[in-house]
Amino acid sequence: MNKSDSEKIFGLLSTIGYTSTELPEDADLIIVNTCSIRENAVRRLVGHLGNYKNIKQYNPNLIIGVGGCVPQHEKDNIRKKAPFVDIVFGSQNFNKIHEMVERFERNREPIVSIIKQADVYEEEMPVYRDNKFNAWVTIMNGCSRYCTFCIVPYVRGIEVSRTEESILREVEVAVEEGFKEITLLGQIIDLYGRDLKPRSSLDQLLYKVSAVKGLERIRFLTSHPKYMSKGIIDAVAELPNLCEYFHLPLQHGSDEILTRMNRRNTMAEYDELISYVRHKVPDAIVTTDLIVGFPGETEEHFLETINACVKYRFDSANTAAYSPRPGTPAAEMENQVPEAEKKARLIALNRVLNDIAKEKNQATIGKIESVLVEGFNEKKGNYYGRTRGNKSIHFQADDSCIGKIIDVRVTDGTSSSLRGEILNPALSLKN
Ligand code: SAM
């Protein structure tokens, strides 16, 4: 979501004449689009700002802006801690960044502008798409679920869906521009459309997006297991250009912890969901998010997470040690788990997940994957792309393959990627 917002910020800035530089030292303007999901992300902001402060010392005309989720939460603190920052804006008004920059260029007066809730789907918002093959399309903003660990509802506003018409227009334009793959984005995307009048739903939208001529691949991120409907799973089973890929954040394997996380679903419900996915889409790639060290997590609770991974055999997972976020209920809970314990559990969990991922990837040896070729990796000396299940795959090919969807036979697998050989005999090989 942040990457997608950054592409729009860049698009907006290009309307007032800005282009990109390779190095921050060459820039006239640096905008840092921040994330506050974990303490680590906030810490990285401090590191980046230290570097940019040094650059400003020998280029005093450099304009520095900080936007997104951190200022949305800490409005006045940014300039208190970093007075050399010229523009501070939030996640709800990044669509005005070009106006703020122009105002600063005129007045050279610091700007701090944060608003609580806004509609950031400006129809004509220009976007500079960083990835040349996959286009992000935001279909809803915000989150109103209030998981006790999560800061998102406080920094991204309440759930607001974008109209189907507006989404379809953006998808059509992206396909006309040559994008083969679209990833629809929302914090809890399976809730799409409930707030619209007339009401819509993600499955209804998926059928419409799927019908856009020339669109070869569709993905959607990220779901919440509680709201993943059979209709959405059926759509994945039925629509040929909807990829067999489900990201279903479990967060934890213990019902007791799930309740304290305010996740609203039980392990029994998750089990039923996975069974339905496997029944309707047997080849589905299923990935997840997991948190270790939530307050009160005992060794037994943690083992329930491990057991869930062994049972569901996730293809991959985003794992994190619980990070207390200011203003969220879990940050105030008793029995916070010591950092060293969290770290040890995270290492143990990742080891189990990596072993499963490696086994699963190796089990696909011999399988033919449809691959969207993204480029050539100079360091590794091979071409790379993504399968329909969003797995990274490496192979020998030539430049004519880039941007095309080709068949690749899997020849090996590690915990994080696949290796393969291309099948299309018409394609000439460099090596
Ligand atoms: N759709 C997802 C869901 O089911 O809740 C929401 C994605 S959330 C924005 C991104 C992920 O960050 C979460 O799934 C969670 O695993 C992780 N996360 C959020 N807050 C966290 C925290 N305080 N500490 C560690 N991880 C956190």
mmCIF file of C-alpha atoms in Angstrom, residues 121-258:
data_model
loop_
_atom_site.group_PDB
_atom_site.id
_atom_site.type_symbol
_atom_site.label_atom_id
_atom_site.label_comp_id
_atom_site.label_asym_id
_atom_site.label_seq_id
_atom_site.Cartn_x
_atom_site.Cartn_y
_atom_site.Cartn_z
ATOM 1 C CA TYR A 121 -9.024 8.427 -4.722
ATOM 2 C CA GLU A 122 -8.729 11.436 -6.930
ATOM 3 C CA GLU A 123 -9.946 10.266 -10.275
ATOM 4 C CA GLU A 124 -7.152 11.867 -12.204
ATOM 5 C CA MET A 125 -4.399 11.161 -9.718
ATOM 6 C CA PRO A 126 -1.356 10.571 -11.895
ATOM 7 C CA VAL A 127 0.762 7.591 -11.051
ATOM 8 C CA TYR A 128 4.352 6.746 -11.875
ATOM 9 C CA ARG A 129 4.401 2.940 -11.841
ATOM 10 C CA ASP A 130 7.743 1.662 -10.644
ATOM 11 C CA ASN A 131 7.201 -1.950 -11.675
ATOM 12 C CA LYS A 132 6.731 -2.204 -15.427
ATOM 13 C CA PHE A 133 4.648 -5.395 -15.416
ATOM 14 C CA ASN A 134 2.503 -5.313 -12.309
ATOM 15 C CA ALA A 135 0.242 -2.345 -11.548
ATOM 16 C CA TRP A 136 -1.058 -1.754 -8.018
ATOM 17 C CA VAL A 137 -4.645 -0.559 -7.932
ATOM 18 C CA THR A 138 -5.999 0.564 -4.552
ATOM 19 C CA ILE A 139 -9.662 -0.397 -4.224
ATOM 20 C CA MET A 140 -10.237 0.547 -0.603
ATOM 21 C CA ASN A 141 -8.542 2.606 2.057
ATOM 22 C CA GLY A 142 -8.385 2.382 5.820
ATOM 23 C CA CYS A 143 -9.375 -0.265 8.321
ATOM 24 C CA SER A 144 -12.158 -0.338 10.942
ATOM 25 C CA ARG A 145 -11.387 -3.733 12.516
ATOM 26 C CA TYR A 146 -9.175 -2.649 15.431
ATOM 27 C CA CYS A 147 -7.035 -5.724 16.001
ATOM 28 C CA THR A 148 -5.489 -4.929 19.389
ATOM 29 C CA PHE A 149 -1.894 -5.064 18.081
ATOM 30 C CA CYS A 150 -2.396 -2.917 15.005
ATOM 31 C CA ILE A 151 -1.900 0.792 14.422
ATOM 32 C CA VAL A 152 -3.468 0.836 10.944
ATOM 33 C CA PRO A 153 -6.992 2.006 11.952
ATOM 34 C CA TYR A 154 -5.411 4.983 13.756
ATOM 35 C CA VAL A 155 -3.209 6.066 10.853
ATOM 36 C CA ARG A 156 -5.124 5.111 7.739
ATOM 37 C CA GLY A 157 -8.650 6.108 8.708
ATOM 38 C CA ILE A 158 -11.852 4.073 8.497
ATOM 39 C CA GLU A 159 -12.687 1.647 5.695
ATOM 40 C CA VAL A 160 -13.757 3.465 2.550
ATOM 41 C CA SER A 161 -14.302 1.626 -0.736
ATOM 42 C CA ARG A 162 -13.677 3.154 -4.093
ATOM 43 C CA THR A 163 -16.467 2.868 -6.679
ATOM 44 C CA GLU A 164 -16.361 -0.019 -9.152
ATOM 45 C CA GLU A 165 -16.455 2.423 -12.087
ATOM 46 C CA SER A 166 -13.422 4.312 -10.858
ATOM 47 C CA ILE A 167 -11.462 1.080 -10.253
ATOM 48 C CA LEU A 168 -12.343 -0.323 -13.661
ATOM 49 C CA ARG A 169 -11.225 2.885 -15.366
ATOM 50 C CA GLU A 170 -7.819 2.675 -13.680
ATOM 51 C CA VAL A 171 -7.471 -1.013 -14.589
ATOM 52 C CA GLU A 172 -8.399 -0.329 -18.218
ATOM 53 C CA VAL A 173 -5.862 2.479 -18.491
ATOM 54 C CA ALA A 174 -3.128 0.283 -16.965
ATOM 55 C CA VAL A 175 -3.886 -2.539 -19.404
ATOM 56 C CA GLU A 176 -3.867 -0.074 -22.326
ATOM 57 C CA GLU A 177 -0.439 1.077 -21.106
ATOM 58 C CA GLY A 178 0.753 -2.534 -21.396
ATOM 59 C CA PHE A 179 0.462 -3.888 -17.851
ATOM 60 C CA LYS A 180 -0.270 -7.602 -17.900
ATOM 61 C CA GLU A 181 -0.814 -8.014 -14.185
ATOM 62 C CA ILE A 182 -2.934 -6.021 -11.732
ATOM 63 C CA THR A 183 -2.779 -6.332 -7.955
ATOM 64 C CA LEU A 184 -5.863 -4.946 -6.240
ATOM 65 C CA LEU A 185 -5.020 -3.466 -2.835
ATOM 66 C CA GLY A 186 -6.887 -2.929 0.410
ATOM 67 C CA GLN A 187 -6.038 -3.313 4.100
ATOM 68 C CA ILE A 188 -8.819 -5.902 4.469
ATOM 69 C CA ILE A 189 -9.729 -6.329 0.858
ATOM 70 C CA ASP A 190 -12.367 -9.015 1.316
ATOM 71 C CA LEU A 191 -14.541 -6.356 2.981
ATOM 72 C CA TYR A 192 -14.623 -4.356 -0.248
ATOM 73 C CA GLY A 193 -17.924 -2.749 -1.202
ATOM 74 C CA ARG A 194 -19.924 -3.096 2.023
ATOM 75 C CA ASP A 195 -19.954 0.682 2.496
ATOM 76 C CA LEU A 196 -20.915 1.484 -1.103
ATOM 77 C CA LYS A 197 -24.400 2.411 -2.248
ATOM 78 C CA PRO A 198 -25.462 0.257 -3.975
ATOM 79 C CA ARG A 199 -23.444 -2.323 -2.053
ATOM 80 C CA SER A 200 -20.796 -4.269 -3.875
ATOM 81 C CA SER A 201 -18.438 -7.093 -2.917
ATOM 82 C CA LEU A 202 -14.963 -8.267 -3.815
ATOM 83 C CA ASP A 203 -16.270 -11.259 -5.799
ATOM 84 C CA GLN A 204 -18.603 -9.026 -7.818
ATOM 85 C CA LEU A 205 -15.700 -6.675 -8.536
ATOM 86 C CA LEU A 206 -13.361 -9.539 -9.448
ATOM 87 C CA TYR A 207 -15.745 -10.753 -12.174
ATOM 88 C CA LYS A 208 -15.840 -7.230 -13.636
ATOM 89 C CA VAL A 209 -12.079 -6.696 -13.465
ATOM 90 C CA SER A 210 -11.516 -10.141 -14.949
ATOM 91 C CA ALA A 211 -13.556 -9.125 -18.005
ATOM 92 C CA VAL A 212 -11.195 -6.252 -18.881
ATOM 93 C CA LYS A 213 -9.848 -7.178 -22.291
ATOM 94 C CA GLY A 214 -6.144 -7.951 -22.406
ATOM 95 C CA LEU A 215 -5.708 -8.366 -18.650
ATOM 96 C CA GLU A 216 -3.763 -11.582 -18.076
ATOM 97 C CA ARG A 217 -3.314 -11.776 -14.316
ATOM 98 C CA ILE A 218 -5.167 -10.454 -11.290
ATOM 99 C CA ARG A 219 -4.184 -10.715 -7.633
ATOM 100 C CA PHE A 220 -5.656 -9.136 -4.524
ATOM 101 C CA LEU A 221 -4.009 -8.228 -1.198
ATOM 102 C CA THR A 222 -4.545 -8.529 1.748
ATOM 103 C CA SER A 223 -7.443 -10.501 3.099
ATOM 104 C CA HIS A 224 -8.718 -11.236 6.592
ATOM 105 C CA PRO A 225 -9.794 -14.874 7.089
ATOM 106 C CA LYS A 226 -12.992 -13.781 8.848
ATOM 107 C CA TYR A 227 -14.260 -12.012 5.749
ATOM 108 C CA MET A 228 -12.979 -14.318 3.003
ATOM 109 C CA SER A 229 -16.240 -15.481 1.405
ATOM 110 C CA LYS A 230 -16.922 -18.645 -0.544
ATOM 111 C CA GLY A 231 -17.882 -16.338 -3.415
ATOM 112 C CA ILE A 232 -14.332 -14.947 -3.580
ATOM 113 C CA ILE A 233 -12.814 -18.446 -3.517
ATOM 114 C CA ASP A 234 -15.269 -19.584 -6.205
ATOM 115 C CA ALA A 235 -14.223 -16.602 -8.331
ATOM 116 C CA VAL A 236 -10.572 -17.699 -8.072
ATOM 117 C CA ALA A 237 -11.601 -21.219 -9.090
ATOM 118 C CA GLU A 238 -13.615 -19.967 -12.071
ATOM 119 C CA LEU A 239 -11.841 -16.965 -13.556
ATOM 120 C CA PRO A 240 -8.854 -17.923 -15.709
ATOM 121 C CA ASN A 241 -7.005 -14.637 -15.231
ATOM 122 C CA LEU A 242 -7.451 -14.575 -11.449
ATOM 123 C CA CYS A 243 -4.290 -16.138 -9.985
ATOM 124 C CA GLU A 244 -4.544 -19.131 -7.638
ATOM 125 C CA TYR A 245 -2.994 -17.199 -4.805
ATOM 126 C CA PHE A 246 -4.475 -16.531 -1.355
ATOM 127 C CA HIS A 247 -2.843 -14.455 1.343
ATOM 128 C CA LEU A 248 -4.749 -15.408 4.500
ATOM 129 C CA PRO A 249 -3.195 -13.815 7.604
ATOM 130 C CA LEU A 250 -3.598 -16.209 10.525
ATOM 131 C CA GLN A 251 -1.550 -14.104 13.002
ATOM 132 C CA HIS A 252 -1.602 -16.840 15.654
ATOM 133 C CA GLY A 253 -2.428 -20.528 16.149
ATOM 134 C CA SER A 254 -4.113 -20.201 19.553
ATOM 135 C CA ASP A 255 -7.788 -19.317 19.981
ATOM 136 C CA GLU A 256 -7.008 -17.654 23.287
ATOM 137 C CA ILE A 257 -4.471 -15.308 21.688
ATOM 138 C CA LEU A 258 -6.681 -14.721 18.631
#
